[in-house]
Amino acid sequence: MYEQMHRALFDGDREALEELVRRALHAREPRQVLEEGLLRGMARVGQAFKEGELFIPDVILAANAMKAAFALLRPALGDRPTYHRGRVVIGTVRGDLHDIGKNLVSMMLEGGGFEVVDLGVDVEADRFVAAVREQAPDILGMSALLTTTMPEMARVIDRLEKEGLRSHVAVMIGGAPVSEAFAREIGADAFGANAAEAVDKALALIGN
Amino acid sequence: MAYLAQAEIEVIHERSLTVLERVGVRVHHEPVRRLLLESGARPADGDELRVLIPRSLVEAALQACPGEVRIGDRRGNGPAVLRPGAPPLFWTGNALYRSDGKLRRELVSEDFAALVRLIDALDAVDGMVGTSLADYPSAARDFVGFRIMAENTRKHLRPCIYTARGAQLILEMGKVLAGGAPLGVNPIFSLGYSIVSPLQWSATALELMQVSSGHGLPFMINSEPLAGGTTPVTLAGCLVVANADALSGVVITQLLEEGRPVIFNLGFAHVLDMSSGVALTGAPECALLQGAGAEIAAFHGLPSAGWMSTESCVADPQAAYEKMLVGLSHLWGGVNVIWGVGNLETTLTISPVQAVIDNEICSAIKRIAAGIEIGEETLACELIEQAGFAGDFLTSEHTRKHFRREIWHRRLPNRVKREVWESRGAPDLVERAQSVVAEKLNGSPEGCLTPEQASELLAIQRHGLRELLGGA
Ligand code: B12
């Protein structure tokens, strides 16, 4: 049964997955369906993507199927009705309109079990700070594709310090001109070179 | 046409016009939005940034564009004239890093000056594009870079603009270089900017169009779609978006300056690698999109541009074959300006060694573009009869007269036999390119500026820096 769920995730077949979850609910423990069926399946999807067997659109479809199937499980999950391992607030910094990389990272993070709040592009430092305050994310993700907008990331970190929020949130950054060294220089906690790495680093940041 | 039949272009164009009428463009700049609305574009419900563009507006704008664009320089041969069907020009490309063997490092102004001097010495490269300069504040990189380019080469200059203020300072510098002549006569520099595909014009792009209007200065309108990312993954759908993107730019440039020469550039099109997430530049699909883009430009009666780059991180066979593949395909599509000399790593890096190799690629493509000349002199029938069966053409005057033009002599590729090659230390292509770099990279600037021009440019730079940094 779980093997079939994994298959449905690999195929991005939402209806098949929903049907399997519905049937499983009669016979099995809901938390086990979540862990063994959906989450393990998504982990296998992630692995297959890394190995070049699945492609980005496959992972996105799988993540959407997983979300739909989870909605069916949710009422049965009792006091912990979530599969999220953590929450990420993400956005492209002020002055920068590049969003494909950021969107990709968001989708892969969702696939990896994170709840993602996407603030969009051209995001002012104030909005990042407000979102950190209101959403209390585990991780703040920032993207910059221009050398002209990279300094904005340092500014946001500064603002978080000033507002006393820095210690509440891990900061992860990325984008074509951004590097590990730059991340260290501005005091970010992690740098992700691509979407798969972003998921690994995010998991490491929340201690998984 | 190599990529699209006339009827196929018509279908694409028709669909792009529909997109502009139904989806429209989002314009993040109030004055330009107002200008569009006053000129016949329509507002859209529920989104004050969105403007719907009727086809009559597009058609009028296309009518207003000159069919030829002059691209000048300071070499004294007069400007090159770009029009559909003209042979291509080759320019370098934007970059963030300078490659250093298998490593890369930040590009600072000293590297950039040396790179410009190298490019100046490469015979098949026609223009220099601005890059990032890590040792200057980001908003200064466009005008500081422009000054460095002007100091080190007489070739065409194409700054990459970061702010409208940078463009204004560059216009001032350009006027110094033009020595009082109108900027549009022999445009020694040109400008351009990308729409945010799909269908959004940023404030910076529009401010740049605005401040640089009124001089007859060429403007390159770039659509930089990413098939599978910002547009449909199907190449046809990508072209519909790209054509709509660039047409909206034509409308805006022509409203700001009727008759402004524009280059219709669908040639920065990428496709998304669905495994790595990289926006590919050296794939065959890039060649298809960009060549087709040039054919669409020609359909509008406008010159075109494209990029030849590679995903390889070093100067190696992958870099050479991808750049040759895309560059040569551009010739078949009729691309007028081909960017990317020296670029590696999806345009993030520029490499002097690769620039030297690319110079050979450009030269080879130019040779193919020059074609086979047919005329009495070149058919040489008289000579054939005279020689009869002797077949000794080597000693003929005709050979001496024509061989240089017919068989382009190139020094970089290996064209000697093994024994000779071995006696020279058996260098491979990259090693030979490295020695050219060593020889040319550190040449001294050869008086590209008069002392007066040099000090005026420096004064403008200083003024710009003072504005940015305050005081100092
Ligand atoms: C597509 C593109 C555009 C599109 C963007 C469309 C969109 N909706 O996003 C458009 C046409 C709008 C555009 C515009 C411009 N661009 Co642009 N663009 C690119 C291009 C070709 C690809 C970027 C991309 O989408 N890649 C695909 C995605 C999937 O990859 P990615 O963004 O790198 O993201 C991955 C990683 O970096 C990482 N990542 C990204 N964000 C994050 C965040 C976190 C938290 C983490 C962990 C990881 C992470 O994971 C992602 C997935 O694997 C790059 C070249 C390049 N090689 O990167 C130039 C590039 C970034 N652009 C450049 C420039 C100069 C511009 C313009 C200024 C050009 C102009 N003058 O018109 C404008 C600026 C507009 C603005 N204000 O932002 C330069 C930057 C140079 C510089 N000095 O900074 C580049 C490098 C091209 C070049 N060589 O010149 N661009």
GROMACS .gro file of C-alpha atoms in nm, chain A residues 49 52 54-57 97-100 104 145-149 151 176-179 194, chain B residues 96-97 104 132 138-139 141 162 196 202-203 224 226 229-230 272-277 348:
model
   44
   49PHE     CA    1   1.544   1.428  -0.814
   52GLY     CA    2   1.859   1.298  -1.196
   54LEU     CA    3   1.300   1.292  -1.170
   55PHE     CA    4   1.286   1.653  -1.290
   56ILE     CA    5   1.170   1.978  -1.134
   57PRO     CA    6   0.813   1.965  -1.273
   97LEU     CA    7   1.293   4.134  -0.967
   98HIS     CA    8   1.447   3.792  -1.033
   99ASP     CA    9   1.210   3.535  -0.891
  100ILE     CA   10   1.247   3.207  -1.073
  104LEU     CA   11   1.199   2.706  -0.726
  145LEU     CA   12   2.052   3.785  -0.836
  146LEU     CA   13   2.220   4.122  -0.878
  147THR     CA   14   2.545   4.241  -0.725
  148THR     CA   15   2.363   4.570  -0.676
  149THR     CA   16   2.102   4.413  -0.452
  151PRO     CA   17   2.401   4.446   0.014
  176ALA     CA   18   2.359   3.338  -0.860
  177PRO     CA   19   2.613   3.596  -0.733
  178VAL     CA   20   2.580   3.495  -0.368
  179SER     CA   21   2.843   3.271  -0.213
  194ASN     CA   22   2.059   2.549  -0.560
  304LEU     CA   23   3.024   3.907  -1.246
  305TYR     CA   24   3.349   3.717  -1.222
  312ARG     CA   25   3.697   3.235  -1.058
  340SER     CA   26   3.035   4.423  -1.276
  346SER     CA   27   2.722   4.890  -0.729
  347ALA     CA   28   2.547   5.205  -0.850
  349ARG     CA   29   2.978   5.031  -1.188
  370TYR     CA   30   2.228   4.993  -1.313
  404VAL     CA   31   1.093   4.143  -1.683
  410SER     CA   32   1.049   4.791  -1.433
  411ALA     CA   33   1.092   5.152  -1.328
  432GLU     CA   34   1.497   3.753  -2.177
  434LEU     CA   35   1.317   3.147  -1.979
  437GLY     CA   36   1.027   2.929  -1.617
  438THR     CA   37   0.881   3.264  -1.718
  480LEU     CA   38   1.543   2.599  -1.797
  481ASP     CA   39   1.738   2.281  -1.729
  482MET     CA   40   1.477   2.081  -1.541
  483SER     CA   41   1.735   1.892  -1.342
  484SER     CA   42   1.984   2.155  -1.228
  485GLY     CA   43   1.753   2.460  -1.251
  556LEU     CA   44   2.833   3.469  -1.491
   0.00000   0.00000   0.00000
